[in-house]
Amino acid sequence: MRHIEREELKPEESDQLLLLPGGHPPLWNHMDSIGPVGLQQREGAPGCSQEGLPCPSDSSELVLECLQQFKVTETQLQQIQASLLGSMEQALRGQATPASAVRMLPTYVGSTPHGTEQGDFVVLELGATGASLRVLWVTLMGTEGHRMEPQSQEFVIPPEVMLGPGQQLFDFAAHCLSEFLDALPMDKQGLQLGFSFSFPCHQTGLDRSTLISWTKGFRCSGVEGHDVVQLLRDAIERQGAYSIDVFAVVNDTVGTMMGCEPGVGPCEVGLVVDTGTNACYMEEARHVAVLDEDRGRVCISVEWGSFSDDGVLGPVLTTFDHALDRESLNPGAQRFEKMIGGLYLGELVRLVLAHLAQRGVLFGGCTSPALLSRGSILLDHVAEMEDTLCPSSPLAGAARVHALLQDLGLSVGASDAELVQYVCAAVLTRAARLCAAALAAVLSRLQHSREQQMLQIAVATGGRVFERHPSFLSVLQKTVMLLAPQCDVSFIPSVDGGGRGVAMVTAVAARLAAHRRLLEENLAPFRLNHNQLAAVQAQMREAMVKGLRGEASSLRMLPTYVRATPDGTERGDFLALDLGGTNFRVLLVRVTAGGVKITSQVYSIPEDVAQGSGQQLFDRIVDCIVDFQQKQGLSGQSLPLGFTFSFPCRQLGLDQGILLNWTKGFSASDCEGQDVVCLLREAIGRRQAVELNVVAIVNDTVGTMMSCGYEDPRCEVGLIVGTGTNACYMEELRNVAAVAGDSGHMCINMEWGAFGDDGSLDLLRTCFDANVDQASINPGKQSFEKMISGMYLGEIVRHILLRLTSLGVLFRGQQTQRLQTRDIFKTKFLSEIESDSLALRQVRAILEDLGLPLTSDDALMVLEVCQAVSQRAAQLCGAGVAAVVEKIRENRGLEELTVSVGVDGTLYKLHPHFSGLVAATVRELAPRCAVTFLQSEDGSGKGAALVTAVACRLAQMARV
């Protein structure tokens, strides 16, 4: 791995070429030192014209004038960076303009390797190295195995194939593939092939890619506009030798990125400078308009070789660039690539050398047929000439340059070799700086989209320009530092030209497919269909009927002795008490024609009181009431009082409630089995000169219904979905066997958290539910509540994550101690993770705070787990509500029922999708009921006061 230290650049260096091979200072500093010896004429040389040749004093100025065209200032680089970045962002939004011509093409590679990939893969590379084709056999060994070098073979593509019919090209590829495999001793059954196709394509899937246009000297007919994967498959089938599945099509840039060695952190940028040039990077999927996807990441091929903004490229295009473009196969296209790509650098050098020779600066003013022939100087020639500029062996270097130039039929003077090297360095340095400006645009995009002050990123580099020209990377690094100071970049050379990366794309796709199957297998039991939900509805309906009759049932169906909901005529001042946890509230509720006004105060219940004697607990409650009355100026007044007591009770009347058992950390003695209203009245009696009229005891579900009922008279159902869950509703009194009377209504506290304790839900319970139940304080009880409520959903998710980790699907199979900790995964995390407003990086931050270092793939899978668990909870809750409203409708013999449900609870209120899923399930299972859900505000306190107010109203009516 190559990592350049972040050092300060001198101001005067910013507008200069940064480096010459061998550590030489900037090129422009050398121009004045070029002596007249190398500029002298050669008298009588064949093919030379002496007329008009410059005198020695003019030569250095001509060379400087010529090479000055290749100088690109820092300001120009910044303009190119900004323009390219703007073009990238426009293209991502689907607003690309022909002027910029940058294509941001999704590659459908959604994940980078994490080192566990294994298996044998075949790779076919076409277009990565110009006029050749390569076939590789790649074996991946996972994290534990040793590295196995790929076996490969390169085949030269004849010119007539590069320019002929498309079928001929793909038949040639299939033949080479077959020839390569014939020579291998390995088992070649069921082969998976990754196809590296390094040309601009429009991908619509990992194995579907349509060629947009040929580049790099190819011009085969009948291919542009067609799926190249299908063309290869057809050719393999015509060949008939092997059964090969073309699993993925990848360009060389993506292959370079994916081929990074594991252990250096995620490599999320690929950069290739070979015959052509391109880059790719991992973009947030939500930013890619054509995908219509809001989660995860996708690798984008920038295709920056086609960048052609005349506003910023025009000033840096030389006369030589224009000449090269005119003589190319695609005039006017790929303008940026023609300044950087290896296919063109040798030609630019040739044009410069021919120009200088014709001006009399080089070779004594003589040219040669070879020098004037297009394609006579190649990238390899430039590399050899540039590499010889080394102080340690200048004579040997000069001799090599002499030999190369003489092979072109040129007569080389004493200083010609050094001048030619400067030409090579000028062309290459400009290419490196332009490439750096483009890379800086990509890095700026990543840094901005991920909202990181300092982006730490690894960039995989590949291609013969990097391999043959070490100075190219050095210039690139320093220029990137200059243009993107907010990015800390590690440059990692690619392995075997990206072939391993193409195999890795195939392997990652295979791994993700296998992990997807395991994920679906584990989440399938949570995905309930209509028939399963309808069965839950029917079972709950049956349990309701049995409970109302007093028969054995998992639903207690407890009468609350609340016989009516508010009708809006209630008036007066009422006290309300709310005891349901470590905080105790006292409220003054004033009900007027203008609405309800509430004044309240919170008092703490110390742990020693909550777990002490019952007398001590209720004395504390009365002390709080007296304190509140004094502060509100109510001392001496006997106001009607409603008592919200959120513990399991069996009511014998509106003001009689037998405590069945303490929960929520309370264990006060001598209370269970006692009437809590009597215990309160006894405490009032012990406190002299205090008069309190306790009218009603209410649980929080009934309070919620009554609170919403004051706002909407159609509210006849109460629902709590928070830490626990419960429901109540208005039942026909004639159906309530425990209470005498045949007319009117009675609110029934269903205590539906225990639904299924008789085994009726066993078919829906998963092994994860069983794990949570076994570790709970009440195994075998509250079955419905343990599948729905906030106390348990996070634990269910945690157990699923443990299972997926053990299968290697998550966290690379590495168990963490934090994930083993019970209750570490709070239900609030489900609400946060499933929030539509959060990007995936925020989801990752939430999980990483739990000590779960994870990839984007892991974050997506955790999201899916949360969605499955919360969706099942909401659907089961909806099935229960559907059973209740259908019961009300049938009780009243109605074809259509319009009813409202009052709801409270943090899970229902805070989860981004829970309420919508509940409502959708009710519509599906109870289509003849028009149900409105109302969120309760202060149902526990306000509801208790309204129960009291309704009771007072009914009592007054009875007296009248």
CSV table of C-alpha atoms in Angstrom, one decimal, residues 561-567 569-571 574 654 695 706 730 744-746 946-960:
chain,number,residue,atom,x,y,z
A,561,TYR,CA,-67.7,-1.0,35.6
A,562,VAL,CA,-67.3,1.9,33.3
A,563,ARG,CA,-70.7,1.9,31.7
A,564,ALA,CA,-70.5,4.9,29.3
A,565,THR,CA,-68.1,7.1,27.4
A,566,PRO,CA,-68.2,10.9,27.7
A,567,ASP,CA,-71.0,12.7,25.9
A,569,THR,CA,-72.0,17.4,28.9
A,570,GLU,CA,-69.6,16.5,31.8
A,571,ARG,CA,-68.6,19.5,34.0
A,574,PHE,CA,-61.8,16.3,39.6
A,654,LEU,CA,-66.2,1.0,39.6
A,695,VAL,CA,-65.1,7.4,42.8
A,706,MET,CA,-62.1,7.8,27.9
A,730,MET,CA,-67.4,-1.2,25.1
A,744,GLY,CA,-76.5,-0.9,28.4
A,745,HIS,CA,-72.8,-1.3,28.0
A,746,MET,CA,-69.8,-2.2,30.0
A,946,LEU,CA,-63.3,11.6,32.8
A,947,VAL,CA,-64.3,8.2,34.1
A,948,THR,CA,-65.0,9.9,37.4
A,949,ALA,CA,-66.9,12.7,35.6
A,950,VAL,CA,-69.0,10.2,33.6
A,951,ALA,CA,-69.8,8.3,36.8
A,952,CYS,CA,-70.9,11.5,38.5
A,953,ARG,CA,-73.0,12.5,35.6
A,954,LEU,CA,-74.7,9.1,35.5
A,955,ALA,CA,-75.3,9.2,39.3
A,956,GLN,CA,-76.9,12.6,39.0
A,957,MET,CA,-79.1,11.4,36.2
A,958,ALA,CA,-80.1,8.4,38.4
A,959,ARG,CA,-81.1,10.7,41.3
A,960,VAL,CA,-83.1,12.9,39.0
